[in-house]
């Protein structure tokens, strides 16, 4: 596809369960970001992958959160032992970061509800 | 710590007027600043980028200014239309080793 694709679009899970959220970035984009957006709030940075560099994990809120990016393309954000405060929209974005092209292209997000 | 501030109160203006949104930052030396638009239930969409050595950028009805002394960017929408109603986010970036950091956004409502 032409844009950033996230799946699932909606996820309802029981407290204590693990969830995996997937992001397919735009082909050729070296940078990939995960953000979290709670209702009516701004974007909270979670993790950033750039090429082969070590990811910037400084935004992950706890050790229950982890993310991988395989082959420099698809990324998976995993939340273990989900809590109700994890309920939010999880947004993924990618960027080419070549020359002046620093704009981030966002997916539609995954709305996670922990009940 | 680094801080990006946008007016949390919604901005209500009449159609045809100019909307001006503010983004202030502290403890930050960005290489560039971006503005995004976000509609309910959608991801943000890129609008404009301005670099630290640029004072002003325009694109159609949009104008962005960047004052690195005041640590402030102003985002203007001229001849506003109801379709411009959305939340507008500013984002600060450095070099490719760092993630974009976003403000919380300001909601704009343009009424006919």
mmCIF file of N, CA and C in Angstrom, chain B:
data_model
loop_
_atom_site.group_PDB
_atom_site.id
_atom_site.type_symbol
_atom_site.label_atom_id
_atom_site.label_comp_id
_atom_site.label_asym_id
_atom_site.label_seq_id
_atom_site.Cartn_x
_atom_site.Cartn_y
_atom_site.Cartn_z
ATOM 1 N N UNK B 1 13.730 20.027 31.929
ATOM 2 C CA UNK B 1 13.389 19.056 30.898
ATOM 3 C C UNK B 1 12.778 19.772 29.702
ATOM 4 N N UNK B 2 12.832 19.109 28.546
ATOM 5 C CA UNK B 2 12.287 19.693 27.332
ATOM 6 C C UNK B 2 10.774 19.818 27.442
ATOM 7 N N UNK B 3 10.279 20.938 26.939
ATOM 8 C CA UNK B 3 8.852 21.176 27.035
ATOM 9 C C UNK B 3 8.365 21.849 25.768
ATOM 10 N N UNK B 4 7.228 21.372 25.238
ATOM 11 C CA UNK B 4 6.585 21.999 24.085
ATOM 12 C C UNK B 4 5.185 22.373 24.514
ATOM 13 N N UNK B 5 4.827 23.638 24.382
ATOM 14 C CA UNK B 5 3.536 24.105 24.872
ATOM 15 C C UNK B 5 2.692 24.673 23.749
ATOM 16 N N UNK B 6 1.476 24.175 23.673
ATOM 17 C CA UNK B 6 0.488 24.741 22.771
ATOM 18 C C UNK B 6 -0.728 25.100 23.605
ATOM 19 N N UNK B 7 -1.442 26.102 23.177
ATOM 20 C CA UNK B 7 -2.601 26.555 23.929
ATOM 21 C C UNK B 7 -3.605 25.420 24.050
ATOM 22 N N UNK B 8 -3.921 25.043 25.280
ATOM 23 C CA UNK B 8 -4.837 23.916 25.482
ATOM 24 C C UNK B 8 -6.283 24.301 25.258
ATOM 25 N N UNK B 9 -6.566 25.606 25.320
ATOM 26 C CA UNK B 9 -7.943 26.047 25.094
ATOM 27 C C UNK B 9 -8.233 26.045 23.608
ATOM 28 N N UNK B 10 -9.431 25.639 23.258
ATOM 29 C CA UNK B 10 -9.840 25.619 21.850
ATOM 30 C C UNK B 10 -9.933 27.045 21.339
ATOM 31 N N UNK B 11 -9.602 27.189 20.068
ATOM 32 C CA UNK B 11 -9.696 28.488 19.419
ATOM 33 C C UNK B 11 -10.934 28.489 18.523
ATOM 34 N N UNK B 12 -11.843 29.391 18.808
ATOM 35 C CA UNK B 12 -13.065 29.510 18.001
ATOM 36 C C UNK B 12 -12.994 30.800 17.208
ATOM 37 N N UNK B 13 -13.117 30.691 15.886
ATOM 38 C CA UNK B 13 -13.099 31.904 15.067
ATOM 39 C C UNK B 13 -14.168 31.801 13.989
ATOM 40 N N UNK B 14 -14.455 32.965 13.425
ATOM 41 C CA UNK B 14 -15.475 33.038 12.392
ATOM 42 C C UNK B 14 -14.846 32.788 11.016
ATOM 43 N N UNK B 15 -15.590 32.157 10.164
ATOM 44 C CA UNK B 15 -15.150 31.908 8.796
ATOM 45 C C UNK B 15 -14.669 33.204 8.150
ATOM 46 N N UNK B 16 -13.544 33.080 7.423
ATOM 47 C CA UNK B 16 -12.991 34.241 6.738
ATOM 48 C C UNK B 16 -11.912 34.971 7.517
ATOM 49 N N UNK B 17 -11.889 34.766 8.849
ATOM 50 C CA UNK B 17 -10.860 35.403 9.668
ATOM 51 C C UNK B 17 -9.559 34.593 9.616
ATOM 52 N N UNK B 18 -8.515 35.201 10.147
ATOM 53 C CA UNK B 18 -7.227 34.504 10.236
ATOM 54 C C UNK B 18 -7.090 33.837 11.601
ATOM 55 N N UNK B 19 -6.786 32.552 11.577
ATOM 56 C CA UNK B 19 -6.537 31.808 12.821
ATOM 57 C C UNK B 19 -5.040 31.818 13.093
ATOM 58 N N UNK B 20 -4.665 32.078 14.327
ATOM 59 C CA UNK B 20 -3.248 32.057 14.708
ATOM 60 C C UNK B 20 -3.060 31.137 15.898
ATOM 61 N N UNK B 21 -2.224 30.130 15.724
ATOM 62 C CA UNK B 21 -1.937 29.160 16.768
ATOM 63 C C UNK B 21 -0.476 29.307 17.181
ATOM 64 N N UNK B 22 -0.210 29.041 18.451
ATOM 65 C CA UNK B 22 1.119 29.273 19.010
ATOM 66 C C UNK B 22 1.752 27.980 19.495
ATOM 67 N N UNK B 23 3.047 27.878 19.299
ATOM 68 C CA UNK B 23 3.822 26.754 19.817
ATOM 69 C C UNK B 23 5.072 27.331 20.481
ATOM 70 N N UNK B 24 5.202 27.125 21.770
ATOM 71 C CA UNK B 24 6.377 27.589 22.516
ATOM 72 C C UNK B 24 7.163 26.388 23.017
ATOM 73 N N UNK B 25 8.460 26.537 23.129
ATOM 74 C CA UNK B 25 9.263 25.429 23.622
ATOM 75 C C UNK B 25 10.363 25.943 24.546
ATOM 76 N N UNK B 26 10.785 25.066 25.447
ATOM 77 C CA UNK B 26 11.860 25.403 26.379
ATOM 78 C C UNK B 26 12.841 24.251 26.467
ATOM 79 N N UNK B 27 14.067 24.590 26.827
ATOM 80 C CA UNK B 27 15.130 23.586 26.986
ATOM 81 C C UNK B 27 15.272 22.724 25.741
ATOM 82 N N UNK B 28 15.264 23.391 24.589
ATOM 83 C CA UNK B 28 15.287 22.651 23.332
ATOM 84 C C UNK B 28 15.978 23.505 22.278
ATOM 85 N N UNK B 29 16.743 22.890 21.427
ATOM 86 C CA UNK B 29 17.340 23.579 20.280
ATOM 87 C C UNK B 29 17.014 22.789 19.025
ATOM 88 N N UNK B 30 15.817 22.926 18.505
ATOM 89 C CA UNK B 30 15.401 22.114 17.359
ATOM 90 C C UNK B 30 16.094 22.523 16.074
ATOM 91 N N UNK B 31 16.330 21.557 15.220
ATOM 92 C CA UNK B 31 16.853 21.843 13.879
ATOM 93 C C UNK B 31 15.717 22.268 12.959
ATOM 94 N N UNK B 32 14.504 21.820 13.274
ATOM 95 C CA UNK B 32 13.346 22.190 12.475
ATOM 96 C C UNK B 32 12.082 22.020 13.301
ATOM 97 N N UNK B 33 11.023 22.601 12.816
ATOM 98 C CA UNK B 33 9.726 22.533 13.478
ATOM 99 C C UNK B 33 8.695 22.216 12.417
ATOM 100 N N UNK B 34 7.774 21.337 12.767
ATOM 101 C CA UNK B 34 6.745 20.927 11.826
ATOM 102 C C UNK B 34 5.362 21.197 12.420
ATOM 103 N N UNK B 35 4.399 21.385 11.547
ATOM 104 C CA UNK B 35 2.997 21.488 11.962
ATOM 105 C C UNK B 35 2.201 20.387 11.285
ATOM 106 N N UNK B 36 1.313 19.773 12.081
ATOM 107 C CA UNK B 36 0.464 18.698 11.604
ATOM 108 C C UNK B 36 -0.990 19.044 11.911
ATOM 109 N N UNK B 37 -1.872 18.440 11.122
ATOM 110 C CA UNK B 37 -3.302 18.556 11.366
ATOM 111 C C UNK B 37 -3.816 17.170 11.741
ATOM 112 N N UNK B 38 -4.681 17.112 12.758
ATOM 113 C CA UNK B 38 -5.282 15.841 13.132
ATOM 114 C C UNK B 38 -6.790 15.990 13.230
ATOM 115 N N UNK B 39 -7.490 15.144 12.494
ATOM 116 C CA UNK B 39 -8.934 15.072 12.562
ATOM 117 C C UNK B 39 -9.333 13.927 13.489
ATOM 118 N N UNK B 40 -10.532 14.000 14.082
ATOM 119 C CA UNK B 40 -10.946 12.960 15.047
ATOM 120 C C UNK B 40 -10.869 11.565 14.433
ATOM 121 N N UNK B 41 -10.258 10.648 15.170
ATOM 122 C CA UNK B 41 -10.182 9.265 14.733
ATOM 123 C C UNK B 41 -9.147 9.001 13.646
ATOM 124 N N UNK B 42 -8.325 9.991 13.348
ATOM 125 C CA UNK B 42 -7.314 9.831 12.291
ATOM 126 C C UNK B 42 -5.920 10.129 12.844
ATOM 127 N N UNK B 43 -4.913 9.661 12.119
ATOM 128 C CA UNK B 43 -3.550 10.021 12.482
ATOM 129 C C UNK B 43 -3.228 11.424 11.998
ATOM 130 N N UNK B 44 -2.229 12.069 12.598
ATOM 131 C CA UNK B 44 -1.836 13.411 12.156
ATOM 132 C C UNK B 44 -1.355 13.404 10.707
ATOM 133 N N UNK B 45 -1.575 14.541 10.031
ATOM 134 C CA UNK B 45 -1.142 14.709 8.653
ATOM 135 C C UNK B 45 -0.224 15.925 8.577
ATOM 136 N N UNK B 46 0.919 15.750 7.963
ATOM 137 C CA UNK B 46 1.929 16.800 7.854
ATOM 138 C C UNK B 46 1.417 17.968 7.019
ATOM 139 N N UNK B 47 1.720 19.191 7.506
ATOM 140 C CA UNK B 47 1.331 20.398 6.775
ATOM 141 C C UNK B 47 2.551 21.180 6.282
ATOM 142 N N UNK B 48 3.403 21.565 7.215
ATOM 143 C CA UNK B 48 4.519 22.458 6.878
ATOM 144 C C UNK B 48 5.722 22.159 7.755
ATOM 145 N N UNK B 49 6.902 22.419 7.203
ATOM 146 C CA UNK B 49 8.144 22.322 7.961
ATOM 147 C C UNK B 49 8.885 23.643 7.826
ATOM 148 N N UNK B 50 9.504 24.084 8.909
ATOM 149 C CA UNK B 50 10.347 25.278 8.861
ATOM 150 C C UNK B 50 11.634 24.960 9.605
ATOM 151 N N UNK B 51 12.755 25.371 9.031
ATOM 152 C CA UNK B 51 14.057 25.047 9.615
ATOM 153 C C UNK B 51 14.537 26.184 10.517
ATOM 154 N N UNK B 52 15.523 25.888 11.332
ATOM 155 C CA UNK B 52 15.984 26.855 12.340
ATOM 156 C C UNK B 52 16.532 28.128 11.715
ATOM 157 N N UNK B 53 17.016 28.038 10.468
ATOM 158 C CA UNK B 53 17.578 29.221 9.827
ATOM 159 C C UNK B 53 16.548 29.949 8.947
ATOM 160 N N UNK B 54 15.294 29.536 9.031
ATOM 161 C CA UNK B 54 14.241 30.183 8.264
ATOM 162 C C UNK B 54 13.330 30.959 9.209
ATOM 163 N N UNK B 55 12.862 32.109 8.742
ATOM 164 C CA UNK B 55 11.981 32.933 9.576
ATOM 165 C C UNK B 55 10.509 32.666 9.281
ATOM 166 N N UNK B 56 10.229 32.373 8.019
ATOM 167 C CA UNK B 56 8.829 32.266 7.608
ATOM 168 C C UNK B 56 8.706 31.286 6.447
ATOM 169 N N UNK B 57 7.588 30.568 6.423
ATOM 170 C CA UNK B 57 7.292 29.647 5.328
ATOM 171 C C UNK B 57 5.817 29.774 4.999
ATOM 172 N N UNK B 58 5.492 29.691 3.705
ATOM 173 C CA UNK B 58 4.091 29.790 3.301
ATOM 174 C C UNK B 58 3.725 28.624 2.395
ATOM 175 N N UNK B 59 2.457 28.261 2.502
ATOM 176 C CA UNK B 59 1.917 27.245 1.603
ATOM 177 C C UNK B 59 0.430 27.510 1.476
ATOM 178 N N UNK B 60 0.040 28.016 0.342
ATOM 179 C CA UNK B 60 -1.366 28.352 0.085
ATOM 180 C C UNK B 60 -1.861 29.293 1.183
ATOM 181 N N UNK B 61 -2.884 28.897 1.946
ATOM 182 C CA UNK B 61 -3.427 29.791 2.983
ATOM 183 C C UNK B 61 -2.690 29.662 4.317
ATOM 184 N N UNK B 62 -1.650 28.860 4.359
ATOM 185 C CA UNK B 62 -0.928 28.613 5.600
ATOM 186 C C UNK B 62 0.365 29.425 5.645
ATOM 187 N N UNK B 63 0.679 29.920 6.838
ATOM 188 C CA UNK B 63 1.956 30.601 7.036
ATOM 189 C C UNK B 63 2.499 30.210 8.400
ATOM 190 N N UNK B 64 3.781 29.890 8.439
ATOM 191 C CA UNK B 64 4.441 29.534 9.693
ATOM 192 C C UNK B 64 5.618 30.465 9.902
ATOM 193 N N UNK B 65 5.779 30.935 11.124
ATOM 194 C CA UNK B 65 6.970 31.700 11.484
ATOM 195 C C UNK B 65 7.713 30.953 12.569
ATOM 196 N N UNK B 66 9.007 31.221 12.665
ATOM 197 C CA UNK B 66 9.865 30.503 13.607
ATOM 198 C C UNK B 66 10.848 31.513 14.190
ATOM 199 N N UNK B 67 10.741 31.751 15.481
ATOM 200 C CA UNK B 67 11.634 32.689 16.152
ATOM 201 C C UNK B 67 12.434 31.904 17.186
ATOM 202 N N UNK B 68 13.697 31.611 16.852
ATOM 203 C CA UNK B 68 14.515 30.780 17.749
ATOM 204 C C UNK B 68 14.991 31.558 18.970
ATOM 205 N N UNK B 69 14.883 32.894 18.915
ATOM 206 C CA UNK B 69 15.233 33.696 20.098
ATOM 207 C C UNK B 69 14.107 33.621 21.114
ATOM 208 N N UNK B 70 12.890 33.808 20.639
ATOM 209 C CA UNK B 70 11.722 33.699 21.512
ATOM 210 C C UNK B 70 11.356 32.252 21.794
ATOM 211 N N UNK B 71 11.931 31.330 21.028
ATOM 212 C CA UNK B 71 11.587 29.898 21.115
ATOM 213 C C UNK B 71 10.080 29.714 20.876
ATOM 214 N N UNK B 72 9.659 30.220 19.732
ATOM 215 C CA UNK B 72 8.234 30.221 19.434
ATOM 216 C C UNK B 72 7.993 30.091 17.933
ATOM 217 N N UNK B 73 6.919 29.374 17.613
ATOM 218 C CA UNK B 73 6.442 29.312 16.242
ATOM 219 C C UNK B 73 4.978 29.735 16.236
ATOM 220 N N UNK B 74 4.609 30.508 15.227
ATOM 221 C CA UNK B 74 3.218 30.878 15.023
ATOM 222 C C UNK B 74 2.733 30.244 13.733
ATOM 223 N N UNK B 75 1.518 29.718 13.779
ATOM 224 C CA UNK B 75 0.908 29.057 12.629
ATOM 225 C C UNK B 75 -0.357 29.816 12.290
ATOM 226 N N UNK B 76 -0.428 30.324 11.059
ATOM 227 C CA UNK B 76 -1.552 31.146 10.647
ATOM 228 C C UNK B 76 -2.317 30.446 9.526
ATOM 229 N N UNK B 77 -3.635 30.503 9.621
ATOM 230 C CA UNK B 77 -4.498 30.077 8.515
ATOM 231 C C UNK B 77 -5.306 31.301 8.116
ATOM 232 N N UNK B 78 -5.071 31.791 6.919
ATOM 233 C CA UNK B 78 -5.816 32.958 6.455
ATOM 234 C C UNK B 78 -7.100 32.513 5.758
ATOM 235 N N UNK B 79 -8.070 33.435 5.717
ATOM 236 C CA UNK B 79 -9.366 33.151 5.073
ATOM 237 C C UNK B 79 -9.884 31.789 5.527
ATOM 238 N N UNK B 80 -9.969 31.612 6.843
ATOM 239 C CA UNK B 80 -10.306 30.294 7.392
ATOM 240 C C UNK B 80 -11.681 29.825 6.932
ATOM 241 N N UNK B 81 -11.810 28.509 6.863
ATOM 242 C CA UNK B 81 -13.039 27.860 6.408
ATOM 243 C C UNK B 81 -13.462 26.820 7.446
ATOM 244 N N UNK B 82 -14.745 26.499 7.523
ATOM 245 C CA UNK B 82 -15.177 25.443 8.463
ATOM 246 C C UNK B 82 -14.396 24.145 8.292
ATOM 247 N N UNK B 83 -13.970 23.850 7.061
ATOM 248 C CA UNK B 83 -13.199 22.624 6.806
ATOM 249 C C UNK B 83 -11.818 22.658 7.459
ATOM 250 N N UNK B 84 -11.390 23.820 7.919
ATOM 251 C CA UNK B 84 -10.100 23.915 8.622
ATOM 252 C C UNK B 84 -10.223 23.483 10.075
ATOM 253 N N UNK B 85 -11.434 23.250 10.547
ATOM 254 C CA UNK B 85 -11.650 22.836 11.936
ATOM 255 C C UNK B 85 -10.979 21.488 12.180
ATOM 256 N N UNK B 86 -10.087 21.453 13.141
ATOM 257 C CA UNK B 86 -9.305 20.251 13.447
ATOM 258 C C UNK B 86 -8.399 20.582 14.631
ATOM 259 N N UNK B 87 -7.606 19.622 15.041
ATOM 260 C CA UNK B 87 -6.566 19.881 16.037
ATOM 261 C C UNK B 87 -5.240 20.033 15.310
ATOM 262 N N UNK B 88 -4.475 21.029 15.692
ATOM 263 C CA UNK B 88 -3.200 21.310 15.044
ATOM 264 C C UNK B 88 -2.068 21.076 16.043
ATOM 265 N N UNK B 89 -1.111 20.281 15.623
ATOM 266 C CA UNK B 89 0.003 19.877 16.474
ATOM 267 C C UNK B 89 1.301 20.440 15.942
ATOM 268 N N UNK B 90 2.144 20.927 16.827
ATOM 269 C CA UNK B 90 3.498 21.270 16.394
ATOM 270 C C UNK B 90 4.440 20.164 16.869
ATOM 271 N N UNK B 91 5.497 19.977 16.120
ATOM 272 C CA UNK B 91 6.476 18.935 16.438
ATOM 273 C C UNK B 91 7.869 19.488 16.199
ATOM 274 N N UNK B 92 8.763 19.181 17.121
ATOM 275 C CA UNK B 92 10.138 19.659 17.010
ATOM 276 C C UNK B 92 11.059 18.489 16.686
ATOM 277 N N UNK B 93 12.016 18.730 15.818
ATOM 278 C CA UNK B 93 12.935 17.677 15.435
ATOM 279 C C UNK B 93 14.383 18.155 15.458
ATOM 280 N N UNK B 94 15.259 17.186 15.642
ATOM 281 C CA UNK B 94 16.696 17.498 15.591
ATOM 282 C C UNK B 94 17.274 16.715 14.415
ATOM 283 N N UNK B 95 18.393 16.065 14.597
ATOM 284 C CA UNK B 95 18.919 15.309 13.463
ATOM 285 C C UNK B 95 18.306 13.922 13.457
ATOM 286 N N UNK B 96 18.724 13.111 12.537
ATOM 287 C CA UNK B 96 18.026 11.848 12.335
ATOM 288 C C UNK B 96 18.185 10.881 13.491
ATOM 289 N N UNK B 97 19.023 11.188 14.443
ATOM 290 C CA UNK B 97 19.184 10.297 15.581
ATOM 291 C C UNK B 97 18.145 10.469 16.660
ATOM 292 N N UNK B 98 17.259 11.416 16.470
ATOM 293 C CA UNK B 98 16.277 11.730 17.510
ATOM 294 C C UNK B 98 14.873 11.710 16.952
ATOM 295 N N UNK B 99 13.929 11.332 17.826
ATOM 296 C CA UNK B 99 12.530 11.266 17.416
ATOM 297 C C UNK B 99 11.906 12.644 17.396
ATOM 298 N N UNK B 100 10.828 12.766 16.642
ATOM 299 C CA UNK B 100 10.011 13.978 16.683
ATOM 300 C C UNK B 100 9.303 14.057 18.022
ATOM 301 N N UNK B 101 9.289 15.239 18.616
ATOM 302 C CA UNK B 101 8.536 15.461 19.853
ATOM 303 C C UNK B 101 7.368 16.391 19.562
ATOM 304 N N UNK B 102 6.194 15.977 20.001
ATOM 305 C CA UNK B 102 4.980 16.704 19.681
ATOM 306 C C UNK B 102 4.445 17.486 20.883
ATOM 307 N N UNK B 103 3.806 18.624 20.578
ATOM 308 C CA UNK B 103 3.008 19.310 21.575
ATOM 309 C C UNK B 103 1.656 18.609 21.695
ATOM 310 N N UNK B 104 0.846 19.074 22.653
ATOM 311 C CA UNK B 104 -0.450 18.432 22.884
ATOM 312 C C UNK B 104 -1.506 18.855 21.879
ATOM 313 N N UNK B 105 -1.228 19.903 21.099
ATOM 314 C CA UNK B 105 -2.166 20.324 20.079
ATOM 315 C C UNK B 105 -3.158 21.366 20.562
ATOM 316 N N UNK B 106 -3.652 22.144 19.602
ATOM 317 C CA UNK B 106 -4.704 23.126 19.860
ATOM 318 C C UNK B 106 -5.855 22.831 18.922
ATOM 319 N N UNK B 107 -7.055 22.806 19.485
ATOM 320 C CA UNK B 107 -8.254 22.560 18.689
ATOM 321 C C UNK B 107 -8.752 23.865 18.094
ATOM 322 N N UNK B 108 -9.000 23.859 16.808
ATOM 323 C CA UNK B 108 -9.515 25.030 16.091
ATOM 324 C C UNK B 108 -10.921 24.734 15.591
ATOM 325 N N UNK B 109 -11.837 25.635 15.852
ATOM 326 C CA UNK B 109 -13.200 25.518 15.347
ATOM 327 C C UNK B 109 -13.528 26.769 14.557
ATOM 328 N N UNK B 110 -13.825 26.584 13.287
ATOM 329 C CA UNK B 110 -14.188 27.699 12.421
ATOM 330 C C UNK B 110 -15.686 27.616 12.149
ATOM 331 N N UNK B 111 -16.388 28.643 12.549
ATOM 332 C CA UNK B 111 -17.851 28.621 12.390
ATOM 333 C C UNK B 111 -18.285 29.497 11.222
ATOM 334 N N UNK B 112 -19.331 29.045 10.513
ATOM 335 C CA UNK B 112 -19.801 29.817 9.343
ATOM 336 C C UNK B 112 -20.358 31.172 9.762
#
